[in-house]
Amino acid sequence: MHQKLLNLNLSGLEVLIAEDDSISASILERSLFQCGARAEIAASGKEALQKFSKRHFPIVITDINMPGMTGFELAGRIKALAQNTQIIATTVNDDTDSLITALELGFSDYFIKPFSLKKLLLAVRRCTDVIRVSKQLEVEREQFKSVLECLGDGVSIKDLDFRILYQNRAMTEMYGNRIGSTCYSVFGQDEPCKDCPTILTLKEGKNHSSTRTYQLNGVTWHIESTASLLKDADGKVTGTIEIIRDISNRISNEQVIREMAYQDPLTGLANRRLFKDRLEQAIAKARRYGSKFALLYLDLDNFKDINDSLGHEAGDQVLIEVAERIRSCCKRDLDTISRQGGDEFCIIIDDCGDKDQLGAIAEHLLTQVARPFHVENTSVQVTVSIGIGIYPDNGAVMKELEIASDRAMYAAKKAGRNTYRFWRTDWGQAAQSERA
């Protein structure tokens, strides 16, 4: 028997024995020692609790029927101190109530005296396996928690009532500590949105993602989130886990990229690409409603002289100021102003009215642009020549209208600059100019 016990390796294991029968306690202690374990004996439940309070033993073997503090009471007190402690009961009682109590208290095993010493030691060995697995799971839980804490995305775990049970560091940094609060209250809402991923995930039993925009404390949040179900060991749904990513910077960067793609970097006006799109839209709208619009082509007069005499930086400053003066003349949101490159500008005047109204706009542009510029401590003056084409009178498609306004602008140049011309279809290819 002793040789068989020695083959059961319990090396390094520490066991607390709570047994008021000294002979039984001594036999159990020697048997554990032969297997490599070290046991400490307590003659009562009270003494056992004192010893356990000083050092948490991984395994406790306790008699149920001790005077004073029973084994059941001892087990309850120990579990309150260390939930994962494995407890084995020994007793002379074989009644059903005692067995049920042992189960409720989470005993690892239950032996009726007299018991097989070998079977009890095997139960101890099984407890060591449980402890090993439990420690491994604890390590894995801590590793998983460390991963969650290091994530840049927010992670929250919620119960079936949408209350936050856990949130990682990133979630806390974004919204503060919201544990115990409902997830929708984080965004100042009284109830969850119908398109909330958590709602849809619980309803349909599958992952859901969404991108939403919230206003929180005067700040606009663009949130991308994905929710998944959480289930227990039996497959029962217990809640959800949601990964939340703040994409506000990405949205902002995308807006910057869009602006770079469609805006002139120097003046902030529409560039060629955006202007072409707006011109196509203006033609489609005018064709649909039978309306008219005007295309104004502006070219600065003798602008090269400024670049040559004062340098390109000074020239850029003039272009920026010209763009502002053109804006001041076209305050309607319907109008589109574009810098085509160099010193060339275009304007789409939607619902343009008659030629008198367009002439008044052109005169205003001439006056504003001709005001002196103060650059590099020097006062310089720039004028502009303007060509005007009207849809559909001077062109029913984009190319025709662009050619008409461009040739009208050159007609203004030939007329002495600092003036404007309407394109006239009776001019034909000769592009003869006269004051409209």
XYZ file of C-alpha atoms in Angstrom:
436
model
C 0.000 0.000 0.000
C 2.784 2.423 0.921
C 4.646 1.668 -2.303
C 1.527 2.476 -4.347
C 1.027 5.695 -2.458
C 4.609 6.702 -3.140
C 3.903 6.348 -6.866
C 1.287 9.100 -6.543
C 3.358 12.259 -7.044
C 2.073 15.225 -5.022
C 5.462 16.875 -4.724
C 5.403 20.458 -3.519
C 1.698 20.419 -2.585
C 0.600 22.063 0.668
C -2.527 20.703 2.355
C -4.413 21.881 5.432
C -6.056 19.057 7.418
C -8.900 20.078 9.746
C -9.577 16.985 11.889
C -10.351 16.696 15.593
C -9.408 12.971 15.569
C -5.645 13.081 16.002
C -5.110 9.482 14.841
C -7.015 10.042 11.579
C -5.204 13.325 11.064
C -1.809 11.718 11.650
C -2.468 8.866 9.201
C -3.583 11.295 6.534
C -0.565 13.529 7.144
C 1.909 10.592 6.780
C 0.189 9.378 3.621
C 0.431 12.821 2.031
C 4.088 13.073 3.076
C 4.861 9.722 1.368
C 3.471 11.230 -1.864
C 5.653 14.329 -1.556
C 3.073 16.701 -0.102
C 3.441 18.741 3.087
C 0.418 18.795 5.379
C -0.434 20.966 8.359
C -2.944 19.801 10.956
C -5.581 21.868 12.753
C -7.528 20.173 15.554
C -10.621 22.373 15.136
C -12.449 24.505 12.598
C -11.397 27.665 14.411
C -7.714 26.703 14.359
C -7.963 25.722 10.708
C -9.449 29.099 9.813
C -6.649 30.899 11.685
C -4.000 28.906 9.817
C -5.725 29.468 6.485
C -6.017 33.209 7.113
C -2.233 33.407 7.467
C -1.521 31.272 4.407
C -4.042 30.241 1.781
C -3.635 26.507 1.282
C -4.666 25.314 -2.187
C -6.320 22.179 -0.733
C -8.189 21.700 2.555
C -9.339 18.320 3.900
C -11.876 18.835 6.654
C -14.011 16.683 8.858
C -17.622 17.815 8.829
C -18.495 16.869 12.428
C -16.037 18.950 14.449
C -17.138 20.645 17.671
C -17.506 24.394 17.668
C -17.043 25.331 14.029
C -18.261 22.573 11.726
C -16.617 21.651 8.454
C -19.513 23.207 6.598
C -19.009 26.532 8.354
C -15.264 26.327 7.854
C -15.742 25.690 4.139
C -18.012 28.710 3.822
C -15.487 30.948 5.583
C -12.603 29.645 3.468
C -14.495 30.133 0.189
C -15.139 33.724 1.209
C -11.383 34.224 1.525
C -10.242 32.205 -1.517
C -12.894 31.105 -3.992
C -10.596 28.727 -5.872
C -9.504 26.676 -2.835
C -10.311 22.958 -3.275
C -12.069 21.450 -0.226
C -12.513 17.730 0.444
C -14.976 16.635 3.150
C -14.770 13.567 5.394
C -17.674 12.574 7.634
C -19.494 9.719 9.287
C -22.791 11.152 8.053
C -24.257 9.666 4.896
C -27.544 11.566 4.977
C -28.827 13.324 1.891
C -28.997 16.757 3.521
C -25.272 16.698 4.265
C -24.468 15.760 0.675
C -26.659 18.559 -0.670
C -25.014 21.079 1.689
C -21.589 19.896 0.536
C -22.572 20.436 -3.086
C -23.964 23.882 -2.378
C -20.741 24.905 -0.636
C -18.676 23.749 -3.595
C -16.816 20.807 -2.024
C -14.503 19.092 -4.492
C -15.223 15.646 -3.054
C -17.057 13.973 -0.187
C -15.935 10.780 1.651
C -17.911 8.706 4.147
C -15.839 7.262 7.000
C -14.294 4.745 6.942
C -12.958 5.623 3.494
C -10.258 4.310 1.192
C -7.098 6.275 1.816
C -5.966 5.641 -1.736
C -9.238 7.055 -3.154
C -8.923 10.151 -0.985
C -5.347 10.698 -2.171
C -6.488 10.275 -5.744
C -9.111 12.937 -5.015
C -6.290 15.188 -3.781
C -4.451 14.520 -7.036
C -7.549 15.465 -9.037
C -7.757 18.677 -7.021
C -4.172 19.524 -7.998
C -5.140 19.115 -11.649
C -8.107 21.435 -11.117
C -5.818 23.952 -9.416
C -3.313 23.746 -12.264
C -6.013 24.289 -14.885
C -7.519 27.089 -12.808
C -4.149 28.814 -12.547
C -3.625 28.438 -16.282
C -7.044 29.940 -16.942
C -6.248 32.782 -14.566
C -2.991 33.426 -16.407
C -4.822 33.391 -19.725
C -7.495 35.722 -18.346
C -4.819 38.138 -17.170
C -3.065 37.924 -20.531
C -6.341 38.547 -22.329
C -7.078 41.462 -20.025
C -3.608 42.896 -20.707
C -4.259 42.668 -24.442
C -7.597 44.465 -24.011
C -5.968 47.187 -21.927
C -3.330 47.765 -24.597
C -5.816 48.082 -27.453
C -6.286 51.498 -28.994
C -9.961 50.693 -29.574
C -12.525 50.880 -26.791
C -13.923 47.553 -25.559
C -16.976 47.182 -23.343
C -18.837 44.138 -22.026
C -22.548 44.612 -21.357
C -25.273 42.521 -19.747
C -28.686 41.877 -21.284
C -29.955 45.185 -19.846
C -27.218 47.085 -21.751
C -25.330 47.912 -18.535
C -21.562 48.111 -18.854
C -19.841 45.411 -16.776
C -16.307 45.997 -18.054
C -14.498 48.628 -20.095
C -10.860 48.779 -21.090
C -8.445 51.664 -20.750
C -9.184 53.117 -24.206
C -12.915 53.167 -23.469
C -12.249 54.944 -20.162
C -10.037 57.522 -21.862
C -12.755 58.266 -24.412
C -15.820 58.447 -22.149
C -14.700 58.140 -18.526
C -15.606 55.326 -16.147
C -19.105 54.197 -17.169
C -19.212 50.808 -15.431
C -22.747 50.223 -14.174
C -24.240 52.716 -16.633
C -26.218 51.801 -19.711
C -24.228 52.011 -22.927
C -26.625 54.473 -24.543
C -26.433 56.868 -21.600
C -22.757 57.355 -22.486
C -24.008 59.436 -25.422
C -26.669 61.270 -23.445
C -29.562 59.164 -24.732
C -32.540 57.865 -22.761
C -32.850 54.642 -24.736
C -30.790 52.732 -27.296
C -31.053 53.607 -30.989
C -32.863 51.143 -33.232
C -29.728 50.786 -35.359
C -27.503 50.194 -32.317
C -25.253 47.157 -33.031
C -25.949 45.753 -29.553
C -29.710 45.849 -30.129
C -29.412 44.192 -33.538
C -26.940 41.597 -32.285
C -29.220 40.523 -29.428
C -32.239 40.538 -31.725
C -30.721 38.595 -34.627
C -28.058 36.553 -32.847
C -25.194 37.631 -35.106
C -22.494 40.275 -35.226
C -23.479 43.778 -36.276
C -21.423 46.859 -37.159
C -22.335 50.483 -37.691
C -20.893 53.959 -38.076
C -22.744 56.660 -36.174
C -22.316 60.325 -35.287
C -23.008 61.699 -31.796
C -22.900 65.069 -30.112
C -21.402 64.770 -26.636
C -20.457 67.769 -24.484
C -20.372 69.986 -27.544
C -18.030 67.624 -29.394
C -18.940 65.651 -32.523
C -17.964 61.985 -32.261
C -17.822 59.705 -35.289
C -18.009 56.170 -33.913
C -17.451 52.858 -35.683
C -18.548 49.892 -33.551
C -19.037 46.126 -33.789
C -21.057 44.047 -31.313
C -20.877 40.279 -30.697
C -22.777 37.923 -28.408
C -21.312 36.592 -25.162
C -22.373 33.094 -24.066
C -21.743 30.939 -21.001
C -20.475 27.332 -21.014
C -23.985 26.059 -21.755
C -24.376 28.332 -24.794
C -26.803 30.683 -23.059
C -26.499 34.351 -24.109
C -25.329 36.432 -21.155
C -24.618 39.768 -22.839
C -22.569 41.418 -25.552
C -19.061 42.660 -26.178
C -18.632 45.773 -28.281
C -15.503 47.161 -29.901
C -15.685 50.923 -30.336
C -13.382 52.944 -32.549
C -13.294 56.730 -32.598
C -12.919 57.580 -36.297
C -13.350 61.340 -35.848
C -9.751 62.005 -36.903
C -10.156 59.739 -39.908
C -13.324 61.570 -40.967
C -11.536 64.890 -40.505
C -8.537 63.691 -42.522
C -10.822 62.423 -45.274
C -12.445 65.857 -45.387
C -9.016 67.456 -45.710
C -8.165 65.049 -48.536
C -11.438 65.854 -50.294
C -10.710 69.556 -49.964
C -7.213 69.033 -51.338
C -8.680 67.096 -54.258
C -11.295 69.704 -55.124
C -9.897 73.016 -53.884
C -7.180 75.257 -55.176
C -4.478 75.118 -52.464
C -3.510 78.778 -52.830
C -6.897 80.521 -52.815
C -9.254 77.882 -51.398
C -11.519 78.300 -54.437
C -12.833 75.350 -56.434
C -10.157 73.807 -58.648
C -10.580 72.605 -62.240
C -11.931 69.200 -61.208
C -14.628 70.546 -58.909
C -15.505 73.342 -61.346
C -16.042 70.859 -64.169
C -18.393 68.846 -61.941
C -20.314 71.992 -60.951
C -20.561 73.091 -64.582
C -21.995 69.684 -65.548
C -24.530 69.996 -62.727
C -25.490 73.528 -63.840
C -26.079 72.333 -67.415
C -28.173 69.364 -66.248
C -30.262 71.593 -63.983
C -30.797 74.282 -66.632
C -31.730 71.651 -69.227
C -34.213 70.045 -66.834
C -35.960 73.284 -65.826
C -35.491 75.243 -69.054
C -33.504 77.948 -67.233
C -30.333 79.868 -68.054
C -26.992 80.439 -66.342
C -23.846 82.380 -67.190
C -20.216 81.315 -67.351
C -17.745 84.153 -66.712
C -14.121 83.705 -67.718
C -11.685 86.106 -65.970
C -8.045 86.653 -66.833
C -5.824 89.172 -65.006
C -4.179 91.795 -67.237
C -0.358 91.961 -67.337
C -0.079 89.809 -64.201
C 3.305 88.518 -65.390
C 4.777 91.975 -64.735
C 4.083 91.585 -60.986
C 5.796 88.189 -60.823
C 8.779 89.507 -62.767
C 9.193 92.704 -60.730
C 8.184 91.653 -57.196
C 8.609 87.882 -57.268
C 6.239 84.921 -57.160
C 5.472 85.252 -53.437
C 4.134 88.738 -54.049
C 2.230 87.403 -57.049
C 0.649 84.714 -54.872
C -0.463 87.338 -52.368
C -2.158 89.264 -55.162
C -3.922 86.110 -56.378
C -5.189 85.403 -52.862
C -6.550 88.926 -52.544
C -8.115 88.770 -56.025
C -9.923 85.575 -54.975
C -11.303 87.339 -51.887
C -12.503 90.302 -53.964
C -14.233 87.956 -56.417
C -15.920 86.213 -53.465
C -17.194 89.565 -52.231
C -18.891 90.120 -55.584
C -20.540 86.663 -55.637
C -22.109 86.161 -52.237
C -24.804 83.739 -53.301
C -24.342 80.084 -52.345
C -25.561 79.148 -55.834
C -22.544 80.756 -57.512
C -19.366 78.709 -58.031
C -15.981 80.429 -58.225
C -12.926 78.606 -59.504
C -9.273 79.294 -60.038
C -8.368 77.520 -63.258
C -4.648 77.942 -62.725
C -2.178 80.792 -63.011
C -4.128 84.060 -63.134
C -7.326 82.622 -64.649
C -10.643 82.416 -62.826
C -14.152 81.206 -63.739
C -17.542 81.943 -62.230
C -20.860 80.143 -62.722
C -23.777 82.525 -62.136
C -26.855 80.357 -61.622
C -30.300 81.761 -62.543
C -28.439 84.670 -64.113
C -31.304 86.903 -65.170
C -30.831 89.232 -68.136
C -27.699 90.809 -69.629
C -28.178 93.994 -67.642
C -27.853 92.085 -64.363
C -24.807 90.180 -65.625
C -23.291 93.436 -66.855
C -23.738 94.943 -63.388
C -21.945 91.937 -61.822
C -19.097 92.260 -64.359
C -18.763 96.006 -63.683
C -18.607 95.306 -59.948
C -15.871 92.719 -60.526
C -13.867 95.160 -62.650
C -14.128 97.853 -59.975
C -13.171 95.573 -57.092
C -10.200 93.955 -58.814
C -8.864 97.323 -60.024
C -8.477 98.684 -56.470
C -4.770 98.985 -55.544
C -3.006 96.051 -53.825
C -0.417 96.638 -51.114
C 2.302 93.998 -51.458
C 5.913 94.036 -50.280
C 5.446 97.644 -49.100
C 4.471 98.502 -52.662
C 1.163 99.579 -54.096
C 0.346 97.750 -57.327
C -2.725 97.698 -59.518
C -4.165 94.788 -61.455
C -7.070 94.805 -63.867
C -9.079 91.937 -65.304
C -10.651 91.058 -68.643
C -13.961 89.179 -68.479
C -15.694 87.038 -71.083
C -19.332 85.999 -70.574
C -21.132 83.059 -72.155
C -24.777 82.211 -71.508
C -26.343 78.749 -71.522
C -27.972 77.692 -73.793
C -27.700 80.765 -76.045
C -23.947 80.489 -76.543
C -23.526 76.743 -76.074
C -25.739 73.770 -75.228
C -22.852 71.576 -74.061
C -19.923 72.225 -71.754
C -17.233 72.529 -74.409
C -19.231 74.988 -76.516
C -19.992 77.182 -73.494
C -16.363 77.178 -72.350
C -15.167 78.174 -75.825
C -17.751 80.983 -76.008
C -16.768 82.547 -72.670
C -13.049 82.095 -73.408
C -13.321 83.833 -76.806
C -15.423 86.578 -75.253
C -12.612 87.122 -72.722
C -10.075 87.466 -75.543
C -12.438 89.921 -77.202
C -12.274 91.976 -73.995
C -8.469 91.789 -74.138
C -8.469 93.092 -77.694
C -10.835 95.866 -76.676
C -8.117 97.276 -74.403
C -8.376 95.116 -71.238
C -10.100 96.019 -67.933
C -13.468 95.428 -69.579
C -15.943 92.631 -70.335
C -17.624 91.184 -73.394
C -20.608 88.917 -73.980
C -20.120 86.262 -76.627
C -22.327 86.874 -79.640
C -23.232 84.015 -81.917
C -23.205 86.321 -84.953
C -19.499 86.911 -84.412
C -18.810 83.374 -85.604
C -15.235 82.168 -85.671
C -13.829 85.663 -86.185
C -14.621 86.571 -82.562
C -15.167 90.255 -83.485
C -15.927 92.179 -80.268
C -18.182 95.016 -79.426
C -19.648 96.405 -76.235
C -22.844 94.492 -75.359
